[in-house]
Coordinates of C-alpha atoms and ligand atoms in Angstrom, one line a residue:
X1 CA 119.4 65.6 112.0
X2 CA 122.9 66.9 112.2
X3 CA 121.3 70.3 112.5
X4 CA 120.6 71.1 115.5
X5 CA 121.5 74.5 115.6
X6 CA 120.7 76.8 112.5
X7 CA 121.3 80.8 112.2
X8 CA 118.2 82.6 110.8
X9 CA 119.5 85.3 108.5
X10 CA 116.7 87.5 108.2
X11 CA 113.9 89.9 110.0
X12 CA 110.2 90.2 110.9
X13 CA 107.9 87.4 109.5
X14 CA 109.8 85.4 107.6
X15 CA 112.4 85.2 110.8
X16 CA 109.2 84.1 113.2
X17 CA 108.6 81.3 110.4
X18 CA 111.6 80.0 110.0
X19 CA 111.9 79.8 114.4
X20 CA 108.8 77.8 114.6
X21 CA 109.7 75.4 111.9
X22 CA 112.9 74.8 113.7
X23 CA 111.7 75.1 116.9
X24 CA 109.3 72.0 115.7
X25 CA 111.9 70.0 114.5
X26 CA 114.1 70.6 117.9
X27 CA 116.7 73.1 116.2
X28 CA 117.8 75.5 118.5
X29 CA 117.6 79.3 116.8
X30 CA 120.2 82.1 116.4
X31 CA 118.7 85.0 115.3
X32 CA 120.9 88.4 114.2
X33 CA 119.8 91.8 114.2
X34 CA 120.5 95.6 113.7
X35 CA 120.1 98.4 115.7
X36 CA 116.6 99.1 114.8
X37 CA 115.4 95.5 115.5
X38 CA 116.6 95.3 119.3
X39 CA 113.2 94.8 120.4
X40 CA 111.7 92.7 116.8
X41 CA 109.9 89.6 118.0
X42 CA 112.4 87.4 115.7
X43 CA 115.0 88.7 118.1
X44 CA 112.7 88.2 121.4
X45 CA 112.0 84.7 119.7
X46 CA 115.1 83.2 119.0
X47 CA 117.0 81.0 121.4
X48 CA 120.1 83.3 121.2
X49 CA 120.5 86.5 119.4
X50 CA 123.3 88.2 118.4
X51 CA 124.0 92.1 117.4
X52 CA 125.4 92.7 113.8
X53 CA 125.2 96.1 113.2
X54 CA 123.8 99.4 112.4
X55 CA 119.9 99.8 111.1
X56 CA 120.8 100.2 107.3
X57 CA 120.6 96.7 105.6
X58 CA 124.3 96.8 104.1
X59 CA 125.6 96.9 107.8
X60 CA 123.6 94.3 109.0
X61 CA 121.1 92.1 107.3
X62 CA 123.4 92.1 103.7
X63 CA 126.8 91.6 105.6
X64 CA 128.3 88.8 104.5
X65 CA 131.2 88.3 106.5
X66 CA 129.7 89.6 110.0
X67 CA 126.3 86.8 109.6
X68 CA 129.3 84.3 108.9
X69 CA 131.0 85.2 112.0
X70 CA 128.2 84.8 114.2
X71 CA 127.1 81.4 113.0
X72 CA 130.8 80.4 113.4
X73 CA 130.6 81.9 117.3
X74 CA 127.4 80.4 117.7
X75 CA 128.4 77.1 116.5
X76 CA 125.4 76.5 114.1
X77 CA 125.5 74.1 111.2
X78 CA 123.6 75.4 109.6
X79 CA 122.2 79.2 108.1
X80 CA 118.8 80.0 106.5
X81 CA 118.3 83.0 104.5
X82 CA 114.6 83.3 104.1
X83 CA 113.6 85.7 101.3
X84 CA 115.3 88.8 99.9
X85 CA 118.1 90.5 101.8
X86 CA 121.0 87.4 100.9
X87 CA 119.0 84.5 100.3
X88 CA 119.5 84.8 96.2
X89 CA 123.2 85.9 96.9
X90 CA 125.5 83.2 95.2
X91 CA 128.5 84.5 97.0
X92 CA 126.8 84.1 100.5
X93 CA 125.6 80.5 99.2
X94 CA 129.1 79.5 98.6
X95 CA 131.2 81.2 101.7
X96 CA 128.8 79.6 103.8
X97 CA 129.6 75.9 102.6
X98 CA 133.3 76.9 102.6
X99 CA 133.0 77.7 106.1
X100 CA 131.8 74.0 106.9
X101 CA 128.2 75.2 107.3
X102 CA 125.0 74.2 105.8
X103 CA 123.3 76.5 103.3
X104 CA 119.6 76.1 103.4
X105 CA 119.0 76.7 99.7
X106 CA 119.7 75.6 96.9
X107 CA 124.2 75.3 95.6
X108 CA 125.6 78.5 94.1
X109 CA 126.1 77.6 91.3
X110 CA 122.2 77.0 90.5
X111 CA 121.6 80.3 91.7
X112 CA 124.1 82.1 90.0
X113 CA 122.9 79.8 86.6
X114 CA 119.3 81.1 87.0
X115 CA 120.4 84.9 87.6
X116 CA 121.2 85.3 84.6
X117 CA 117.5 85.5 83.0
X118 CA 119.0 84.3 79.5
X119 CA 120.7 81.2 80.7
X120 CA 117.2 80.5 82.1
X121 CA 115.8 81.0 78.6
X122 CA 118.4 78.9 76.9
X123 CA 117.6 75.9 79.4
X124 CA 113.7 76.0 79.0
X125 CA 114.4 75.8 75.3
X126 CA 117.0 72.8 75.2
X127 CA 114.5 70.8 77.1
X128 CA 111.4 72.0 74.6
X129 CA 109.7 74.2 77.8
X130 CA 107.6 76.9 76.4
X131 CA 109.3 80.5 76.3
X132 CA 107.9 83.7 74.2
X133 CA 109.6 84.2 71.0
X134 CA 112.7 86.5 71.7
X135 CA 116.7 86.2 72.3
X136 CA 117.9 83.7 74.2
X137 CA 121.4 85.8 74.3
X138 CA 121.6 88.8 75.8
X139 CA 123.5 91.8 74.4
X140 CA 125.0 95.2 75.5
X141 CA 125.1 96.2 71.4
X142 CA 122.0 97.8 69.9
X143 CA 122.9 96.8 66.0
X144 CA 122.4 93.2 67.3
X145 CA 119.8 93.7 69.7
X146 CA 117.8 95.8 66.5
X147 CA 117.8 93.0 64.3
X148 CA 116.2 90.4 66.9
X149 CA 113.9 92.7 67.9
X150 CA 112.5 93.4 64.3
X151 CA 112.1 89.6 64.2
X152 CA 109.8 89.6 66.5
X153 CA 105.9 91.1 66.4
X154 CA 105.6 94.3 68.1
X155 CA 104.6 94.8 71.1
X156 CA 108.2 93.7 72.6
X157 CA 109.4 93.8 76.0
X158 CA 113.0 94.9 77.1
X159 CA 114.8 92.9 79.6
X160 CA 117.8 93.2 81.7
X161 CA 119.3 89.9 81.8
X162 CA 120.7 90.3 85.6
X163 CA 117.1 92.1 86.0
X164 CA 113.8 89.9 87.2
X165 CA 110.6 90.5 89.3
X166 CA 110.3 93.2 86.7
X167 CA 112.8 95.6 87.1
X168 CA 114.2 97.5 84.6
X169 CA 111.6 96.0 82.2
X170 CA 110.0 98.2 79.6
X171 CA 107.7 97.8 76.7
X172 CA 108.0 98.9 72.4
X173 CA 105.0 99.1 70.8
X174 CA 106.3 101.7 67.9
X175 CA 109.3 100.2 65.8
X176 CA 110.3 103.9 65.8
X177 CA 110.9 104.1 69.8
X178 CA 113.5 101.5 70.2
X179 CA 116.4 103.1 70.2
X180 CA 115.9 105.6 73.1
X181 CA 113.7 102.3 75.1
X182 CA 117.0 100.6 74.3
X183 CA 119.2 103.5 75.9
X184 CA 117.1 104.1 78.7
X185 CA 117.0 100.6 79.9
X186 CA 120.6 99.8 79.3
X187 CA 121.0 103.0 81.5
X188 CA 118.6 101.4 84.3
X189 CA 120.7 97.8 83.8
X190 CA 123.6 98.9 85.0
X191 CA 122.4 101.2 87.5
X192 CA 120.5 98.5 89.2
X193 CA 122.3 94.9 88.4
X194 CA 125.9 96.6 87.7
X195 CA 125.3 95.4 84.0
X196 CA 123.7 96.5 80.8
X197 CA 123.4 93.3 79.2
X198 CA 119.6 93.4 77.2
X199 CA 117.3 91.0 75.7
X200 CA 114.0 91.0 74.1
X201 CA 110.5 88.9 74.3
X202 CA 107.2 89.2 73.1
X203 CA 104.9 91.4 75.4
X204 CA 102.3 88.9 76.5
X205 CA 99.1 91.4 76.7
X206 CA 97.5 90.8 80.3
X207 CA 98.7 88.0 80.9
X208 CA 98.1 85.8 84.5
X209 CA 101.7 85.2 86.4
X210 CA 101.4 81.7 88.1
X211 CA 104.2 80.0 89.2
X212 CA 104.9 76.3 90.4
X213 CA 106.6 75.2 93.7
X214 CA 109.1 72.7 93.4
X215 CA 111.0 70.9 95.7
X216 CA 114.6 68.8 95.1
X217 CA 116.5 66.8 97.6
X218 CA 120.4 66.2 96.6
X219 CA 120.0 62.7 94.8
X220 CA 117.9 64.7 91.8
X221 CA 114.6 63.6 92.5
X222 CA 111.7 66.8 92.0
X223 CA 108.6 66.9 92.5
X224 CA 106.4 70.1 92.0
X225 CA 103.4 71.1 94.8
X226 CA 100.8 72.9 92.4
X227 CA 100.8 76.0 91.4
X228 CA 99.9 79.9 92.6
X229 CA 98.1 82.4 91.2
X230 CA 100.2 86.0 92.0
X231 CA 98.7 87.8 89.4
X232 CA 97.5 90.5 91.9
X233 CA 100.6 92.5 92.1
X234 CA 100.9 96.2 92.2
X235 CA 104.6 97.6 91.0
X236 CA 105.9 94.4 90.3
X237 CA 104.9 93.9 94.3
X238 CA 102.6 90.8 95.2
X239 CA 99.9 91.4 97.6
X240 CA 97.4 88.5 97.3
X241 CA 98.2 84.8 96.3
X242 CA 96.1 82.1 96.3
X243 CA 96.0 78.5 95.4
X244 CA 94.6 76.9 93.1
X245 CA 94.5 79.0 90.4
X246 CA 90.5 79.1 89.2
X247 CA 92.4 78.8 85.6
X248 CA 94.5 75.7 86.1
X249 CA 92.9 72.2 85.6
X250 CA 94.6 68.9 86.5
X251 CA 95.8 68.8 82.8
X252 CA 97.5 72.0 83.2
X253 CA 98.6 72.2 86.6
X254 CA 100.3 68.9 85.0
X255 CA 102.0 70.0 82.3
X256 CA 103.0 73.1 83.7
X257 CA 104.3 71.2 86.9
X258 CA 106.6 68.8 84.8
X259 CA 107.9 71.6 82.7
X260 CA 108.5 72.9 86.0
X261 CA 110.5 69.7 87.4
X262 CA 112.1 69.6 83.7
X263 CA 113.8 72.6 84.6
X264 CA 114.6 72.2 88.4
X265 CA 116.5 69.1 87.2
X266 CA 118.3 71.2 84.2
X267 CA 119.9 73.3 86.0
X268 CA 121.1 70.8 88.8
X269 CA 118.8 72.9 91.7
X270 CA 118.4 71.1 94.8
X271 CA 116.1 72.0 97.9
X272 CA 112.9 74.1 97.3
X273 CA 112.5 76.6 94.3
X274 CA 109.4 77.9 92.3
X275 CA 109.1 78.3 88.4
X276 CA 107.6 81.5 87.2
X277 CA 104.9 80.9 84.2
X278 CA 102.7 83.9 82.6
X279 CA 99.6 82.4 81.1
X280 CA 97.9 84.1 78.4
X281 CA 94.3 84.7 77.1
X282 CA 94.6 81.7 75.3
X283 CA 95.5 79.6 78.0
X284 CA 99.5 79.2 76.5
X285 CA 102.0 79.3 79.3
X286 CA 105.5 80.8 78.8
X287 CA 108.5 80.2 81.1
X288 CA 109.5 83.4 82.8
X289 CA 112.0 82.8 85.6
X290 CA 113.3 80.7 88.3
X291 CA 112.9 82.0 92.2
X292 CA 115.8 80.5 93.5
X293 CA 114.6 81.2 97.2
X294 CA 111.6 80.3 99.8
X295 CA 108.9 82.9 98.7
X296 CA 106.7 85.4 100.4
X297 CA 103.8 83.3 99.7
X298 CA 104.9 79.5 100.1
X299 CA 102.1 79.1 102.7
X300 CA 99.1 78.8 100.4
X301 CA 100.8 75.7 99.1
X302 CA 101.5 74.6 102.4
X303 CA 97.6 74.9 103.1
X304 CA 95.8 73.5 99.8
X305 CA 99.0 70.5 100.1
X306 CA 99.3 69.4 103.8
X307 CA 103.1 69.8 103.3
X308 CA 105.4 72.3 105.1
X309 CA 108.1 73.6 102.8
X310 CA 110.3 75.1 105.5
X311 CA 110.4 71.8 107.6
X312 CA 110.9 70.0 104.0
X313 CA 113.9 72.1 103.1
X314 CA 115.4 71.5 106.8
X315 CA 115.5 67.8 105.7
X316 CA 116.9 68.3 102.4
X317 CA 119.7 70.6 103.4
X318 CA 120.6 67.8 106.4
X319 CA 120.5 65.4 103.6
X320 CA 117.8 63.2 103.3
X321 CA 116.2 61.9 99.9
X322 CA 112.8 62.8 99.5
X323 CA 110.2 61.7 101.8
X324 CA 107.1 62.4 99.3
X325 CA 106.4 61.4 95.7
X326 CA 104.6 62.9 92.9
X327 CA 101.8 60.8 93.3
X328 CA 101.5 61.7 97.2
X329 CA 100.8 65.3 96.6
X330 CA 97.6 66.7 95.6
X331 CA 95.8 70.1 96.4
X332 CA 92.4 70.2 98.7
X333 CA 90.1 73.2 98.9
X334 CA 91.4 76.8 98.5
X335 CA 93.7 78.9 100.4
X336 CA 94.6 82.8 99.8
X337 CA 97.3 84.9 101.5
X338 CA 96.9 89.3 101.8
X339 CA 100.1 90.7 102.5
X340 CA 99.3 93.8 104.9
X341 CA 101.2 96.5 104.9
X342 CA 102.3 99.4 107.2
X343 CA 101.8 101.4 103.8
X344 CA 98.7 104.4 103.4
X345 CA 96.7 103.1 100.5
X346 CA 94.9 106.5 100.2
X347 CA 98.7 108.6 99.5
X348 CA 99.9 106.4 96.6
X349 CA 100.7 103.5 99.4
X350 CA 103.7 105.7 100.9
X351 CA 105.0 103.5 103.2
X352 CA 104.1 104.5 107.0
X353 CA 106.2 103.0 110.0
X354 CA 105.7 103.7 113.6
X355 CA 104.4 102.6 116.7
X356 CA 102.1 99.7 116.7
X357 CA 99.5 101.4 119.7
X358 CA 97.1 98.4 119.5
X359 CA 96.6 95.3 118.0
X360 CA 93.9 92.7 117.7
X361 CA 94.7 89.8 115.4
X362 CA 92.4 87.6 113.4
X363 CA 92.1 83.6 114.4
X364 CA 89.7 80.7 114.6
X365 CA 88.9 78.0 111.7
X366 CA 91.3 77.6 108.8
X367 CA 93.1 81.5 110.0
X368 CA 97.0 81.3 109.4
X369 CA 98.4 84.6 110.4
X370 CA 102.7 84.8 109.6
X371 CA 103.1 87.8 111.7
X372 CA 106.4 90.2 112.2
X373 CA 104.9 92.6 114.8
X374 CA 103.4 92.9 118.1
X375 CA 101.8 95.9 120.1
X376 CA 103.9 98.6 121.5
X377 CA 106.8 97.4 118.5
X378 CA 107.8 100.4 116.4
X379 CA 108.0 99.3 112.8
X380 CA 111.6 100.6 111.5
X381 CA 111.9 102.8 108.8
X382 CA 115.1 100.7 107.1
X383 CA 113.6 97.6 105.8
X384 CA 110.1 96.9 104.0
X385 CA 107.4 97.5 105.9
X386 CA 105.4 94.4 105.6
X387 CA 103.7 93.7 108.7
X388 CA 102.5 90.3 108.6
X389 CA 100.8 87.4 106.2
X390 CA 97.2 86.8 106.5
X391 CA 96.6 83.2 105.0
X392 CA 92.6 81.6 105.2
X393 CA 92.0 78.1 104.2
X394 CA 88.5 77.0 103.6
X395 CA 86.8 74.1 101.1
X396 CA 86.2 76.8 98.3
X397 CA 87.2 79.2 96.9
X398 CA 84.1 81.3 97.6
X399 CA 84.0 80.3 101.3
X400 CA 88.2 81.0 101.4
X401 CA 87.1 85.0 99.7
X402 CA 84.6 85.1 102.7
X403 CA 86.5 83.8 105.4
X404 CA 89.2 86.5 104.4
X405 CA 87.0 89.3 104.6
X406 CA 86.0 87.8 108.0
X407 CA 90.1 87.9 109.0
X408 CA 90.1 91.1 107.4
X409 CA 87.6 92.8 109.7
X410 CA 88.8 91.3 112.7
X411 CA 91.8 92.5 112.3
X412 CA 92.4 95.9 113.9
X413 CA 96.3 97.4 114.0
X414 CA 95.9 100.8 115.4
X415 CA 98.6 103.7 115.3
X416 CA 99.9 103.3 111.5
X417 CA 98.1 102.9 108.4
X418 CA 97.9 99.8 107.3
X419 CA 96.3 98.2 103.8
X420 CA 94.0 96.0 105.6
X421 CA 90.8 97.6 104.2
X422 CA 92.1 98.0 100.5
X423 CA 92.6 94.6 100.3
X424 CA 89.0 93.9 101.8
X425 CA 87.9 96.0 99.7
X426 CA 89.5 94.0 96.4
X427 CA 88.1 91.0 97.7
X428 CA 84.3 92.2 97.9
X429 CA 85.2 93.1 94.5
X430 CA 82.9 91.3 91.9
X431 CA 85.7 90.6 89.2
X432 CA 88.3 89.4 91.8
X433 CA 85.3 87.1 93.2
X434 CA 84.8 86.1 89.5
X435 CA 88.6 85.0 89.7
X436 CA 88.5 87.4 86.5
X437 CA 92.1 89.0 87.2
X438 CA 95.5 89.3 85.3
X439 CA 98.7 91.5 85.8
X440 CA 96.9 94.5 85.5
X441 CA 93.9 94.4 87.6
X442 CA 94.9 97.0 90.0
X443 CA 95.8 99.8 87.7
X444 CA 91.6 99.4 86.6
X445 CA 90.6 98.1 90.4
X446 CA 89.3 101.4 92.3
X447 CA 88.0 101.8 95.9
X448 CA 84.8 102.1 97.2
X449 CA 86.5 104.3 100.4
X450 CA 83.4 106.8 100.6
X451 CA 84.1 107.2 104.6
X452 CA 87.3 108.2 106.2
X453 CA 87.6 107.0 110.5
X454 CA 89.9 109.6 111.7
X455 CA 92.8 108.5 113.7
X456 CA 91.5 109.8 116.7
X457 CA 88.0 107.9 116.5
X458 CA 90.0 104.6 116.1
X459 CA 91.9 105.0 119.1
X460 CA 89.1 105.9 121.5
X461 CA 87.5 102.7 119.6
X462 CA 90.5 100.8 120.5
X463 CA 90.6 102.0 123.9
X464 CA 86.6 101.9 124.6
X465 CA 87.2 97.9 123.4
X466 CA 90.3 97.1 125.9
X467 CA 87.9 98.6 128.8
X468 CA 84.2 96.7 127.8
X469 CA 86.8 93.5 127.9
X470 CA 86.6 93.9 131.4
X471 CA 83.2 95.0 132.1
X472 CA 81.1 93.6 129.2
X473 CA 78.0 93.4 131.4
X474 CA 76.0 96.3 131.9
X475 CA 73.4 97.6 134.4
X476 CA 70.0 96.1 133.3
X477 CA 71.5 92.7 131.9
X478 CA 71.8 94.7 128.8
X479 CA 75.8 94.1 126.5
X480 CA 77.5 97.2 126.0
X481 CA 78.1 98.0 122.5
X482 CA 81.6 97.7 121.5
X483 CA 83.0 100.9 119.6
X484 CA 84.2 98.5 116.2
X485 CA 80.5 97.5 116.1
X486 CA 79.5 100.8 115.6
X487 CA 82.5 101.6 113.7
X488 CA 81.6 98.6 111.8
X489 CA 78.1 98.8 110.6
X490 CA 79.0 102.7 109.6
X491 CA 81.1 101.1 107.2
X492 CA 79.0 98.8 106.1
X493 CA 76.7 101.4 105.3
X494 CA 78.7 103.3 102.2
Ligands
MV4_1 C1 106.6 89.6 80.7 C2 105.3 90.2 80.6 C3 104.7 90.2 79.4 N1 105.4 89.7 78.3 N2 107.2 89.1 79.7 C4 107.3 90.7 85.3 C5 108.0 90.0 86.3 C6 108.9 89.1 85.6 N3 109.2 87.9 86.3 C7 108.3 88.9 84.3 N4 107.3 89.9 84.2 C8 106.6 90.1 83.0 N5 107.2 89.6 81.9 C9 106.6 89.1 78.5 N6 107.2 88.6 77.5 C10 104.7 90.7 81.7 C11 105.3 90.7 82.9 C12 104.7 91.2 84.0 C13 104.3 92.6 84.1 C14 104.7 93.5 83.1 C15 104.4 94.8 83.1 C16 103.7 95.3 84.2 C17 103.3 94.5 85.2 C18 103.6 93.1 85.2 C19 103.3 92.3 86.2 C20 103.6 91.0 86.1 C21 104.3 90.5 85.1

């Protein structure tokens, strides 16, 4: 390797993940963080850490030219972005190769390409990829825009062209509404991406969103790892991900995974990358987007495929051809990844930071946990307030839904509200365990939350279990009862 020393630009989870991979692979780490993140694990974790700046993101975690300076101080060769904060920044791509060091991503250029959500378009079609009918140019003008959108069969969907994972998206169903939908989300546009540029597409009614990794070394050979099933996803948000999809057969999952590679290839992307697809009642599949980035929820391909992404994109960036082939990877059992939240599901899923008090985490057979926390660390209020991954493996996917509920109830995070039981509460769920779900499942999927624990009961729960740890035998040669129990089967009683 000719990295041996790699800057993690990034927080929480996704920081701890990246360490360990390079950790493994006998890369020393450089972590960075902000005022609020003195005491995060990433910066415990790391081999070196350096300060860059106050808690709000633009002074730290989006600063260009201050993560630059560090890895130049540090002497790395190399800088990893994770996910959001700069890792789909072109600019940050390209000042970091100019500076000599390694990006671990894929060039500029590719991610500025894919950006724009039109060039995208334009690309699937030149190589005969599916897309929904629509423009493959965007527009700022609404005589032009009018006239491609009356091509098309109502209901349409309006687009930003700079926009993605659904922002400033909004659907026609009524000819006679276009105008003002046109205004407002021109309006929205530049607000948000700094440009009103517009384009229409079908509106696919319910339709699944499942997406393809791929992964490209620098010599143009792809390869695709299966697909995920995101459709769970509530504002645009993921929170459960699982692979394989219970819709995609070995026919699909191979068509969609060359269209996939077809595209990679296109637009000259090189290291790891995912392909966005909606799938409708029909079974057609449409290409959405490119991700130009490592994703939230890379690690269910890791578990159905054997393969580590972040270790694979280590040895792409350092410049090795690919060590697999199509024909090496295929999927085995079932894997699905919660994302948990400090958020309150029963207030509209405010978010709700603070002071972790307690903390029990899940583990045994076929348990990943990608955590970002640990007890007595006071989740900040400046970044999002995902708390950690929980990712099961198991030979179905039946036996992966149960082993989640399992993780799910063993898993006790006390002082903040978290979404751990809304998301065992969607898996009990009978149309989730169906695998009957689509884009909209939430807005329909409604708790069963007949009994509230107060606060208070938790924590002498939590406390009453830290103290039965030590003395677990009781007068008699009776067990002492552990507070969760009870806690436990009252629930399991609504
Ligand atoms: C669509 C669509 C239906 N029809 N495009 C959202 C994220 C972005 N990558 C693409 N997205 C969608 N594009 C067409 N032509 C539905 C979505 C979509 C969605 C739309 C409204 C409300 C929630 C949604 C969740 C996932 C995907």
């Amino acid at each position: 390797m000719k990295i041996k020393k790699v800057l993690i630009a990034n927080r929480g989870e996704i920081a701890v993940r990246l360490i360990r991979a390079a950790r493994e692979l006998g890369i020393e780490t450089v972590a960075v963080f902000s005022d609020a993140d003195r005491d995060a694990i990433h910066t415990r974790m790391a081999d070196e850490a350096y300060y860059i700046g106050h808690s709000s993101p633009e002074e730290s975690y989006l600063n260009i030219d201050k993560i630059i300076n560090v890895a130049k101080t540090a002497g790395v060769q190399a800088i990893h972005p994770g996910y959001g904060f700069l890792s789909e920044n072109p600019q940050f791509a390209r000042k970091t190769v100019e500076k000599g060091i390694i990006f671990i991503g894929p060039p500029g250029d590719a991610m500025e390409k894919m950006g724009d959500k039109t060039y995208a378009r334009r690309t699937a079609k030149e190589i005969g990829v599916p897309i929904t009918p629509g423009m493959e140019e965007g527009t700022t003008d609404f005589k032009v825009f009018k006239d491609k959108a009356e091509e098309i069969d109502f209901p349409i969907l309006i687009k930003a062209a700079m926009g993605g994972g659904g922002k400033g998206m909004r659907i026609v169903r009524d000819k006679g509404d276009l105008e003002s939908a046109f205004n407002l989300a021109s309006q929205e546009a530049k607000g948000a991406f700094g440009d009103a540029t517009l384009f229409v597409e079908k509106y696919i009614e319910e339709p699944r969103h499942i997406e393809i990794q791929v992964v490209a070394d620098n010599y143009g050979n792809v390869i695709h790892l299966g697909e995920r099933e995101c459709s769970i996803q509530r504002r645009h948000q993921k929170i459960i991900e699982e692979s394989p999809s219970v819709i995609v057969d070995e026919a699909l999952r191979n068509r969609m995974g060359e269209d996939a590679c077809k595209i990679t290839k296109a637009s000259g992307y090189q290291n790891a990358g995912t392909v966005e697809f909606l799938v409708d009642k029909d079974m057609n599949y449409y290409f959405m987007e490119m991700n130009t980035r490592l994703q939230v929820e890379h690690p269910v391909t890791e578990l159905v495929t054997g393969i580590d992404i972040v270790k694979e994109q280590f040895f792409i960036a350092d410049g090795e051809p690919l060590r697999l082939k199509q024909e090496d990877i295929y999927q085995r059992g079932s894997a699905i990844e919660v994302r948990i939240y400090a958020e309150d599901p029963d207030r509209n899923f405010i978010p709700a930071p603070g002071l972790v008090k307690y903390l029990r985490e899940p583990s045994g057979p076929g348990i990943r946990l990608d955590n970002g926390v640990y007890e007595g660390f006071e989740i900040p209020v400046n970044y999002d307030p995902l708390i950690s991954k929980l990712i099961v493996w198991a030979e179905t996917r039946e036996l992966a839904v149960k082993k989640m509920i399992r993780a799910l109830k063993e898993y006790k995070i006390v002082g903040i509200k978290t979404t751990t039981d809304y998301l065992r509460e969607i898996m009990e769920d009978e149309k989730f365990q169906k695998g009957e779900i689509n884009t909209h499942f939430l807005e329909h999927f409604k708790r069963n939350s007949a009994m509230e624990i107060p606060d208070e009961i938790v924590a002498i729960a939590a406390l009453s279990d830290r103290l039965t740890e030590r003395s677990k035998k009781v007068e008699g040669g009776g067990i002492k009862q552990s507070l969760w129990k009870v806690i436990g089967r009252k629930r399991a009683l609504r």
